[in-house]
Structure formats: structure tokens, C-alpha cells
Coordinates of C-alpha atoms and ligand atoms in Angstrom, one line a residue:
X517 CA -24.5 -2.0 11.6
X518 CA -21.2 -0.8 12.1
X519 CA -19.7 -0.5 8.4
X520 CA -16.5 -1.5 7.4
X521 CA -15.5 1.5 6.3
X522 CA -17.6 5.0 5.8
X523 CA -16.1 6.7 3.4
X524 CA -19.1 9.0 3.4
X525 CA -18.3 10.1 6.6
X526 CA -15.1 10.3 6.6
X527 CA -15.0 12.8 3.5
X528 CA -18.0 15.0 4.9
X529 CA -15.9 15.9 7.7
X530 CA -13.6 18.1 5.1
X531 CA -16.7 18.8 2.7
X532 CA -16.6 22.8 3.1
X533 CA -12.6 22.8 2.4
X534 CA -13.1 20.2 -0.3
X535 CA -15.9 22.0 -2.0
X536 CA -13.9 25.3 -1.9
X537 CA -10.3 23.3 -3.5
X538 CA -12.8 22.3 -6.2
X539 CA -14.3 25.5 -7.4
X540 CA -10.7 26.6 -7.6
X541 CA -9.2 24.1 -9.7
X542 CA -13.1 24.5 -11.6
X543 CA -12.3 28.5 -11.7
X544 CA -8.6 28.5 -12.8
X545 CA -9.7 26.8 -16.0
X546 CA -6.3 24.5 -15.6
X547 CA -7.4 21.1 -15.0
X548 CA -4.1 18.8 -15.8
X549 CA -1.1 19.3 -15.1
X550 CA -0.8 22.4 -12.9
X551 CA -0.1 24.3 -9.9
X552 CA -2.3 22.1 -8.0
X553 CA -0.4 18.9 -9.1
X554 CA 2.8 20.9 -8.0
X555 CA 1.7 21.9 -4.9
X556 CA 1.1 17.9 -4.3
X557 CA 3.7 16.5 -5.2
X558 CA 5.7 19.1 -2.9
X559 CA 3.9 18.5 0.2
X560 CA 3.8 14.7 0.0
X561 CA 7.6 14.4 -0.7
X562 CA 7.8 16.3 2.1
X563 CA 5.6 14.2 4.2
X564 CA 7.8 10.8 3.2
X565 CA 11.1 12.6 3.4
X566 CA 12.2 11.5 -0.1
X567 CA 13.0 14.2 -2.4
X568 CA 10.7 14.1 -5.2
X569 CA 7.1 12.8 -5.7
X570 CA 5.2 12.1 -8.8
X571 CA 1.8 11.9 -9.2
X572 CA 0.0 9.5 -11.3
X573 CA -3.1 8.1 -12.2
X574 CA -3.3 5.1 -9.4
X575 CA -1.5 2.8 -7.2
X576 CA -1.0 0.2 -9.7
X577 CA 0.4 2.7 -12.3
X578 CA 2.8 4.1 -9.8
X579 CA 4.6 1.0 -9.7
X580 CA 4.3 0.0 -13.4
X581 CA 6.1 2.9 -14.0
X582 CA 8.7 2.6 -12.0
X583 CA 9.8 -0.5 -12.9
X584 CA 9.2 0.8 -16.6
X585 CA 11.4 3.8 -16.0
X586 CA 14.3 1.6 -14.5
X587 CA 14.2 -0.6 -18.0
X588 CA 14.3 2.7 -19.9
X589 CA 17.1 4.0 -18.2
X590 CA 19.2 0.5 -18.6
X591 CA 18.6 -0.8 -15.5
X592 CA 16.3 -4.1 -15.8
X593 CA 15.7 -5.6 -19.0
X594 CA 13.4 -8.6 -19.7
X595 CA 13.2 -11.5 -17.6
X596 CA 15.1 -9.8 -14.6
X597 CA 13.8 -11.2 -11.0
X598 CA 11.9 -9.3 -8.7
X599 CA 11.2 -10.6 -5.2
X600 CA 7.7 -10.0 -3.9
X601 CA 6.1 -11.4 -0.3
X602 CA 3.8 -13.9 -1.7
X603 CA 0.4 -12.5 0.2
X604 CA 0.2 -9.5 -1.3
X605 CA -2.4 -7.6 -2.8
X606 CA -2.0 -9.4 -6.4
X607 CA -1.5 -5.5 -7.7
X608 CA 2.5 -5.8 -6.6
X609 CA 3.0 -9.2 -8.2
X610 CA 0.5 -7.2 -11.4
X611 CA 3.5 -4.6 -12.0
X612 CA 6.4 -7.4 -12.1
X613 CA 4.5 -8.9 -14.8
X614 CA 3.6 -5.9 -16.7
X615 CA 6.8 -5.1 -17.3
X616 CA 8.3 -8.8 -18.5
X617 CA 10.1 -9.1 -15.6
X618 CA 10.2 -12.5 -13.5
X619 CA 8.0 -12.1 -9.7
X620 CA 9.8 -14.5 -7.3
X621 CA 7.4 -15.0 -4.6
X622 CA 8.7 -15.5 -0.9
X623 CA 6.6 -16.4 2.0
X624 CA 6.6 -13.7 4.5
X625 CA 6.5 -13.1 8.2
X626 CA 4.0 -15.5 9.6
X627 CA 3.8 -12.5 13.0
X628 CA 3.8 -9.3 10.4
X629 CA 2.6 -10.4 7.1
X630 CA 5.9 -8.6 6.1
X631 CA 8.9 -9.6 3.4
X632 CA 10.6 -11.7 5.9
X633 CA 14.7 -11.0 5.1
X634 CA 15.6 -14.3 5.7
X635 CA 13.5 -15.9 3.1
X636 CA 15.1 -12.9 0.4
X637 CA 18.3 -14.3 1.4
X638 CA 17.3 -18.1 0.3
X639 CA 15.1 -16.4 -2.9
X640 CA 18.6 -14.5 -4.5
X641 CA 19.9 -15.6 -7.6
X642 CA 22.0 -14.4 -10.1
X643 CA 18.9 -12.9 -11.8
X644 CA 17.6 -10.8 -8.9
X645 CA 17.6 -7.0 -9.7
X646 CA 15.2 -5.6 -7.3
X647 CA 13.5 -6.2 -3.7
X648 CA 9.8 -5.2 -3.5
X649 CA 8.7 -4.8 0.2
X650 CA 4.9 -4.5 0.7
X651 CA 3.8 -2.9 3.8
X652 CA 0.7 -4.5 4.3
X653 CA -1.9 -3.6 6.6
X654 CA 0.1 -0.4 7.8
X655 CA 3.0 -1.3 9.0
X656 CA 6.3 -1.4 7.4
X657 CA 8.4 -4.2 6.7
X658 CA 11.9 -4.8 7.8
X659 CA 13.0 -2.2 5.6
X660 CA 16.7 -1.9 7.8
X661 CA 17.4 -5.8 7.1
X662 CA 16.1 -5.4 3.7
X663 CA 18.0 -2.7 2.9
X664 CA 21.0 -4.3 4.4
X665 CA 20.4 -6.9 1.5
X666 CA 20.1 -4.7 -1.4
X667 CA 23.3 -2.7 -0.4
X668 CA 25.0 -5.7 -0.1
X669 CA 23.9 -7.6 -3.4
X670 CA 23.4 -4.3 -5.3
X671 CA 20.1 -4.6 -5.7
X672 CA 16.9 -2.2 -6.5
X673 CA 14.3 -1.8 -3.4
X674 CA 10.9 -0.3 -5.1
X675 CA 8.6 -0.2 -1.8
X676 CA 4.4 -0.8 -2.2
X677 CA 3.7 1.6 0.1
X678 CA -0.2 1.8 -1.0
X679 CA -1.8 0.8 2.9
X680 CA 1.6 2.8 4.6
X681 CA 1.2 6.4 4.3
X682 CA 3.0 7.9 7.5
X683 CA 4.5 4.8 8.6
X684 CA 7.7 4.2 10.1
X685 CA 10.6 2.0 10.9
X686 CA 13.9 3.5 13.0
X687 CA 12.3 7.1 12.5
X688 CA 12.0 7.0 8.7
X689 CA 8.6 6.8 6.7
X690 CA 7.6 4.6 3.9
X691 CA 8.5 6.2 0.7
X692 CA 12.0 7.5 1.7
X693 CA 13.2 4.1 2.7
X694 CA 13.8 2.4 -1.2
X695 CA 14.6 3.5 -4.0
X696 CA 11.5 4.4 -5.2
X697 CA 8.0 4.0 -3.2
X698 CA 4.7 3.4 -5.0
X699 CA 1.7 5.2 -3.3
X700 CA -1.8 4.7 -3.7
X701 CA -4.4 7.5 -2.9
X702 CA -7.6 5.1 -3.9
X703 CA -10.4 6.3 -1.9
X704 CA -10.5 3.7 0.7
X705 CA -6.2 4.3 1.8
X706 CA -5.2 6.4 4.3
X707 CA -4.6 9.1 2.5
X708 CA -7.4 8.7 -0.1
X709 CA -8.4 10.9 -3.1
X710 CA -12.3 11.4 -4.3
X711 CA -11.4 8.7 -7.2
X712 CA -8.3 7.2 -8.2
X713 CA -5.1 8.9 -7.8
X714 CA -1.4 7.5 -7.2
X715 CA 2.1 8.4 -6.8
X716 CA 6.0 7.7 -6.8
X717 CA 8.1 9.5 -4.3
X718 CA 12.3 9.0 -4.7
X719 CA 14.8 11.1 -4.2
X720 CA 16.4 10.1 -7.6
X721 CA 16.5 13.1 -9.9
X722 CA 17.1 10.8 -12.9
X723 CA 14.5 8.1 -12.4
X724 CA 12.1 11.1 -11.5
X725 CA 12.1 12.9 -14.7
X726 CA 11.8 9.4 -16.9
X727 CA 8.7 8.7 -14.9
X728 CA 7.4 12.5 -15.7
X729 CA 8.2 11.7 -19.4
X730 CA 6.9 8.0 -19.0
X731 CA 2.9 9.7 -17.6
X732 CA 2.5 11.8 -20.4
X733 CA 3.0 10.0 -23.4
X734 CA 6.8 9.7 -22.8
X735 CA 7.2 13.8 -23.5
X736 CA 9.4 16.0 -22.0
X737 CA 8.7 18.6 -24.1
X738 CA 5.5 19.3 -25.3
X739 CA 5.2 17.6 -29.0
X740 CA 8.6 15.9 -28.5
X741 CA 8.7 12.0 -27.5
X742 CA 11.7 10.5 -25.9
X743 CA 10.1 6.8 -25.1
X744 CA 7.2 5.1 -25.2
X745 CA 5.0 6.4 -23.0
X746 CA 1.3 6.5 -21.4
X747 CA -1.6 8.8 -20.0
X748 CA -1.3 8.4 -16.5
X749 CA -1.5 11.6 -14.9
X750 CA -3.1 12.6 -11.3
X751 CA -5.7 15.6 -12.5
X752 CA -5.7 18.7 -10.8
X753 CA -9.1 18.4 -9.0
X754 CA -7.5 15.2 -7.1
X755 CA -4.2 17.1 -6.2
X756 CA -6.6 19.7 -4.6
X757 CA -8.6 16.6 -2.6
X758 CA -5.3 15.2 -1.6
X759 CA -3.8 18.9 -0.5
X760 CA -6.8 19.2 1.7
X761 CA -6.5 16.0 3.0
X762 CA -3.1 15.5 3.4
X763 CA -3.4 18.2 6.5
X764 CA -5.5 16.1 8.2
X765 CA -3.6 12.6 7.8
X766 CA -1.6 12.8 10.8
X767 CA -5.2 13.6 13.2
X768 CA -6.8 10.6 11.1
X769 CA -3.9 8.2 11.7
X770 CA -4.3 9.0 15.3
X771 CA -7.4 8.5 15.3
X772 CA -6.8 4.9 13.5
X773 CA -4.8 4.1 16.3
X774 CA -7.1 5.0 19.2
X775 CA -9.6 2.6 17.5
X776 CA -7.0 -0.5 17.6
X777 CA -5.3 0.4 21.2
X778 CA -9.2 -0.4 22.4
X779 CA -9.2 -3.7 20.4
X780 CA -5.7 -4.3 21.2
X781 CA -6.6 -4.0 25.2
X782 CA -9.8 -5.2 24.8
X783 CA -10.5 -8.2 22.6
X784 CA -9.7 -11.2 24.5
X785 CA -10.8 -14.7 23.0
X786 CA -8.9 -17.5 22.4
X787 CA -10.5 -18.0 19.1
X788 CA -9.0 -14.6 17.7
X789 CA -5.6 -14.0 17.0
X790 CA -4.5 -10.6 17.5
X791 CA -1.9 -8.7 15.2
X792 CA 1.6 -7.5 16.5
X793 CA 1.1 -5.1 18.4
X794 CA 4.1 -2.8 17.2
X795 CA 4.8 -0.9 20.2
X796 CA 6.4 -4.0 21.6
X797 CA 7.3 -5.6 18.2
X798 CA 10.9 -7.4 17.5
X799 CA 11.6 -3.9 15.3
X800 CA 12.8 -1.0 16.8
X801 CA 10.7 2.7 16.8
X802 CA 7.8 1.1 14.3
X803 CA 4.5 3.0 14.0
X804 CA 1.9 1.3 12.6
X805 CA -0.5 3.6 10.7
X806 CA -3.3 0.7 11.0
X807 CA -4.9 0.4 7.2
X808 CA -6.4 -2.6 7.9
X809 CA -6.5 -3.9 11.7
X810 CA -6.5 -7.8 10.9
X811 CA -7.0 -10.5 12.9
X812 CA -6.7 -14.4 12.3
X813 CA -9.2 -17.2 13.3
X814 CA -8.8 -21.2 12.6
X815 CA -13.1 -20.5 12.3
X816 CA -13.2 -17.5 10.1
X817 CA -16.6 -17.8 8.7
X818 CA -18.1 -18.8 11.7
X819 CA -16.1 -15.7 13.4
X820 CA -17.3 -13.4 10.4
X821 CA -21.1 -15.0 10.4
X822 CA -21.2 -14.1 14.2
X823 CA -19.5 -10.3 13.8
X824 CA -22.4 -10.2 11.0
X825 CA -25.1 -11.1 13.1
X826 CA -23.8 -9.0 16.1
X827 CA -24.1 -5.6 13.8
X828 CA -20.3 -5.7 12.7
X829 CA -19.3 -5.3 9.4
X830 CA -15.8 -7.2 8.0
X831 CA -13.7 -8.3 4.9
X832 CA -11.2 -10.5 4.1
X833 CA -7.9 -9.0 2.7
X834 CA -7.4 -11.1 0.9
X835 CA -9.3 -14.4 0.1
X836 CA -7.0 -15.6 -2.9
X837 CA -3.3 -15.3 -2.9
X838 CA -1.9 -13.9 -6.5
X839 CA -0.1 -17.7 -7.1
X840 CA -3.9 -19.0 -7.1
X841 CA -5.6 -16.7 -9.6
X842 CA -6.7 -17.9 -12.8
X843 CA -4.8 -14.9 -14.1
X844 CA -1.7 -16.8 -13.4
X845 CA -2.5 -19.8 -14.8
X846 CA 0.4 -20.9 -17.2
X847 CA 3.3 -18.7 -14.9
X848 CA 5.7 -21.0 -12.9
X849 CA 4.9 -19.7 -9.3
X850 CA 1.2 -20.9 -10.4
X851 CA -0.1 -23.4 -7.7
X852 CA 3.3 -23.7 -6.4
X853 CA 2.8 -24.2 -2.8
X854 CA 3.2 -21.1 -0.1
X855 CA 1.9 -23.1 3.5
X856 CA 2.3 -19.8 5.5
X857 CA 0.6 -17.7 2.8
X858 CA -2.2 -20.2 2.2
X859 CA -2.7 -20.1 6.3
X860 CA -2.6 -16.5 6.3
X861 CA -5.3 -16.2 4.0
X862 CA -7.5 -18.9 5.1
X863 CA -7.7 -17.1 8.8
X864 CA -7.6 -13.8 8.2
X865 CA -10.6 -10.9 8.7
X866 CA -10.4 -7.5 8.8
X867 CA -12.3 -5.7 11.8
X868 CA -13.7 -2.2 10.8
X869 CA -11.1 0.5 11.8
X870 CA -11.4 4.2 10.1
X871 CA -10.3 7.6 11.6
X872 CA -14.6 8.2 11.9
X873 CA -15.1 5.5 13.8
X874 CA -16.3 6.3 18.0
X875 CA -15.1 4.6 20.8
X876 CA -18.2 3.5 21.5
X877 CA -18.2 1.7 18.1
X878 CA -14.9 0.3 18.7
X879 CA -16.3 -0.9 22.1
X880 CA -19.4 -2.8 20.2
X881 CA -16.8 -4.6 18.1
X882 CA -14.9 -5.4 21.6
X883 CA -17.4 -7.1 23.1
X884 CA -18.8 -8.9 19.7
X885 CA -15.5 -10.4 18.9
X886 CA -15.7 -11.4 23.5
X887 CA -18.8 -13.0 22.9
X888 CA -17.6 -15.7 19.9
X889 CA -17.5 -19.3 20.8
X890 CA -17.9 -22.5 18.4
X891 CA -20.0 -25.3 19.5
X892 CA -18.8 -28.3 20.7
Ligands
PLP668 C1 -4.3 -0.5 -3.3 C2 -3.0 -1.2 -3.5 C3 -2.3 -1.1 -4.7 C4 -2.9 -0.4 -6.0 O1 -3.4 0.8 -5.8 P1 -4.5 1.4 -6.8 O2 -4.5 2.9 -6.6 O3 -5.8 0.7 -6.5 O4 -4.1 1.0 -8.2 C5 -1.1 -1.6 -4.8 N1 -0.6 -2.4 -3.8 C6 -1.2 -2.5 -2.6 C7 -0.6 -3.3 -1.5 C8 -2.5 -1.9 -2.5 O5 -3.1 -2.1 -1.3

């Protein structure tokens, strides 16, 4: 079976340098809040090009914050609007709410599953305070139209960058185009901790130190409390994870892309719809980092019982949209209707793609997806 994903591998690869960052952090005697964390936070600000990062406890909590942090400094209050693509992963639409601000869901990009600009345009309202742009599935949205907007209208951009880690649009990476970015290092991302492990980057001085007083406990200074804050702090033995990984993101991202230039060439059925291929996409100088290499079939289960029974593992990202969860029940985008979103995630599967994966493996998956047909 070829797995989705195997993380196993994929980790083992680095063991020796991972086991050695570990006894150090073990050694030091330091296990939060230290020069390991710094080290981080300096390298992957670096990485995005913004000026600052902040590491926190996950994905989720990187935007939370954020949005928290922009409240506490006077800019959104209660009720403010936030536009989010409507297929996201139901974490984006998670930090709107959170915070008692209003998510205004837009359907996106039927080609890129990306905020599409226009639809902001007809989503802006008197109330609308910030743009969140989800990069989903590695590739960046239209971050120069977007920003166009939020110039324009005066408007916050807080990116999801969780699945984008290296990504660009016009030359510039995810996490230095809004701002703020929220990052995810979850074990299965591109860039992926040994547990959970997140982070803002921004080069906003002022908004960076509310969000270092808003993950621990809202202090500054130890035993002094300017807000209201929570625990949500990336530990010291996951900065050292990252730091080792980090080094190796830019060969593993590569290699993420050698895996979908053989699909891209070599998956050929009219059955399958392929994604953009972003070389030759309607944005200028995009690189896809390839999180999740997805592909869209009016059959989908018969596609995914086929891959199955062929020796190929896949998912679906993601089989309910966030206006269809029974956590929403009772919000006004609740079973509001989103056709393109619906379509997107009734046809969607994602094909295995990881930075471990051979090109014989990636071949396999070629010729499995070549060999689908439906009965007559
Ligand atoms: C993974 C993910 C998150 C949340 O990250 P966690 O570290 O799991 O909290 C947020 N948004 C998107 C788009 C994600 O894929």
C-alpha cells in the first residue's frame, strides 16, 4: 500500500540530528521559553521575509491570537466582519468566531480553491475589517489583488498560511505578504513539528509584542499582567524539531514537487480533473509548495474505492464545508448555499504526495489513477 502520508519516514530521515537537538534542550534544563524558541523564531522570520515570528502552541492558536491581539490593541471590536473563502479548513472560519467577530464566507476560485478577489469585492460592507486569505493546498492565493483591496478599503489581511510554508506569489512568500500570517507546524504540514506547534510571523513590532504578552498569560513582565491572556507557547524541544527541520524544507519541497510534475505529466483520464498546474497559472511567478496534491472527480468514491483496491492510499480535504457543520448550527452562514464550494467538496481527493515518497511510487499512483473507468 502506498500511504498517504509516512510521517514515520519522513522524520527517520533527520532522526540522528533530531535525537541530538533533543538531548540538548533535555541537558540545558530550560524547557520553555528559551534560546531554542529564539533561535526559531529567528530563522523562520527569516524564511518568510516578514520581520518577526512568534511561536505558539498550534495553527489554530496562531490565528486566535492574532485576531485577539488586533482587538486588544483597538483595532476590531465585537461583531467586526472578516471575509474567509468558504472551503476552508473549518479552523480559519474557528478563529473568526472565537474572537466575536462576524466570518463572511465567499466562494472561492473554482480553478485554485483560492479567495477569489472578485467575490471580496461583492462580500465588502461597511463592517468589513479584515481579509483572511487561505492558501490551501500549497499554493498562495491572489495575495497582489487582495492586497490591492485591503489598501484600498483599509482593511486588515491576516493570511492562513498553515499548508503554504515556502510558497510564493510575484517573488514573495506566504507570511510576509499580510499583515500578519498564521503558521501551522502540525506534524503532517510541510514544515511539521514532532507534536503540535504554531506560529505568527509580521513585521509589525506593536502587534508582535501583544501576541508575546497575549501566549503567556498576557505578561510582559514576569508577575505583571497587561490583558487577558493564555498558555499558548511553542516548548523548547519543538523549536529544536523545527530548527532541524526547517534546513531541510527547501530539499523536501523539491522533492514534493518532483512527485506532482510525474502526476502532472502523467495522469491522463478523463475522469480526473487535474489541479492548476502553477507554472502556467493566470498568476505571475507562483510556486506551489504542493501540501496536498488534489484532484476532482464527478465519481469520487468509485475513483477512491479503485485507488484503494489498486494499493493507493487517499483522503478527502475536506468532506464537510464549515457552513455545514453542526457546530454552526444557529450562525447565519449556516446552510446558506455555496454551489462552487459544495462542488468542490463533493469531487475532491487527495493523491499521496510527501517529500519520502519514490518515483517509482509516484509512477504506481500514475498508472492506478490511468487505469479508472466507470461502467456503463
Ligand atoms: C492545519 C490548519 C490549521 C490549524 O493548524 P493546527 O496547528 O492544527 O491548529 C489552520 N488552517 C489551515 C488551513 C490548516 O490546514
Amino acid at each position: 500500500m502506498i500511504p498517504f502520508l509516512d510521517l514515520k519516514s519522513l522524520n527517520s530521515a533527520y532522526r540522528e540530528e533530531l535525537v541530538e537537538a533533543a538531548t540538548r534542550v533535555i541537558d540545558s534544563g530550560w524547557y520553555i521559553q528559551g534560546e531554542h524558541l529564539k533561535r526559531f523564531e529567528e530563522e523562520f522570520s527569516a524564511y518568510t521575509g516578514a520581520r518577526h515570528c512568534v511561536g505558539v502552541a498550534n495553527g489554530l492558536d496562531a490565528l486566535i491570537l492574532t485576531i485577539r491581539a488586533w482587538k486588544e490593541m483597538g483595532k476590531l471590536k465585537d461583531g467586526d466582519e472578516v471575509i474567509v473563502p468558504a472551503n476552508t479548513y473549518i479552523a480559519t472560519v474557528l478563529a473568526v468566531t472565537e474572537n466575536n467577530l462576524k466570518p463572511i464566507l465567499v466562494e472561492p476560485d473554482v480553478d485554485t480553491y483560492n479567495l477569489c478577489p472578485r467575490n471580496v469585492e461583492r462580500a465588502l460592507t461597511e463592517k468589513t475589517r479584515v481579509i483572511m486569505p487561505v492558501h490551501l493546498y500549497g499554493q498562495l492565493a491572489d495575495m497582489p489583488a487582495i492586497d490591492a483591496i485591503a489598501k484600498r478599503e483599509k482593511l486588515l489581511v491576516l493570511e492562513d498560511s498553515a499548508q503554504a510554508h515556502g510558497a510564493q506569489v510575484a517573488g514573495k512568500s506566504a507570511g510576509h505578504w499580510g499583515d500578519a500570517s498564521g503558521f501551522s507546524f502540525y506534524p503532517g504540514k510541510n514544515l511539521g513539528a514532532l507534536g503540535d506547534a504554531g506560529a505568527i510571523t509580521s513585521s509589525d513590532a506593536e502587534l508582535v509584542r501583544m501576541i508575546q504578552a497575549l501566549r503567556n498569560y498576557g505578561s510582559h513582565e514576569k508577575y505583571k499582567n497587561l490583558v487577558r491572556g493564555v498558555n499558548s507557547r511553542l516548548d523548547e524541544i519543538q523549536a529544536a524539531m523545527l530548527s532541524v527541520k526547517l534546513k531541510y524544507l527547501q530539499a523536501q519541497t523539491e522533492a514534493r514537487r518532483r512527485v506532482a510534475a510525474i502526476y502532472m505529466a502523467g495522469i491522463k483520464n478523463p475522469l480526473i480533473k487535474m489541479p492548476l498546474d502553477s507554472g502556467t497559472d493566470v498568476m505571475n511567478h507562483t510556486s506551489h509548495v504542493w501540501h496536498l496534491f488534489v484532484v476532482r472527480s464527478k465519481v469520487r468514491e468509485a475513483l477512491q474505492t479503485h485507488l484503494a483496491a489498486s494499493g493507493v492510499q487517499t483522503l478527502i480535504h475536506y468532506p464537510i464545508p464549515p457552513h455545514q457543520q453542526q457546530a454552526y448550527v444557529g450562525a447565519d452562514f449556516y446552510n446558506k448555499s455555496f454551489p462552487i464550494t459544495e462542488c468542490i467538496h463533493r469531487e475532491v481527493l487527495s493523491l499521496p504526495i510527501s517529500p519520502v515518497m519514490t518515483d517509482a511510487e509516484a509512477q504506481q499512483v500514475v498508472d492506478a489513477c490511468n487505469s479508472f473507468s466507470v461502467e456503463a
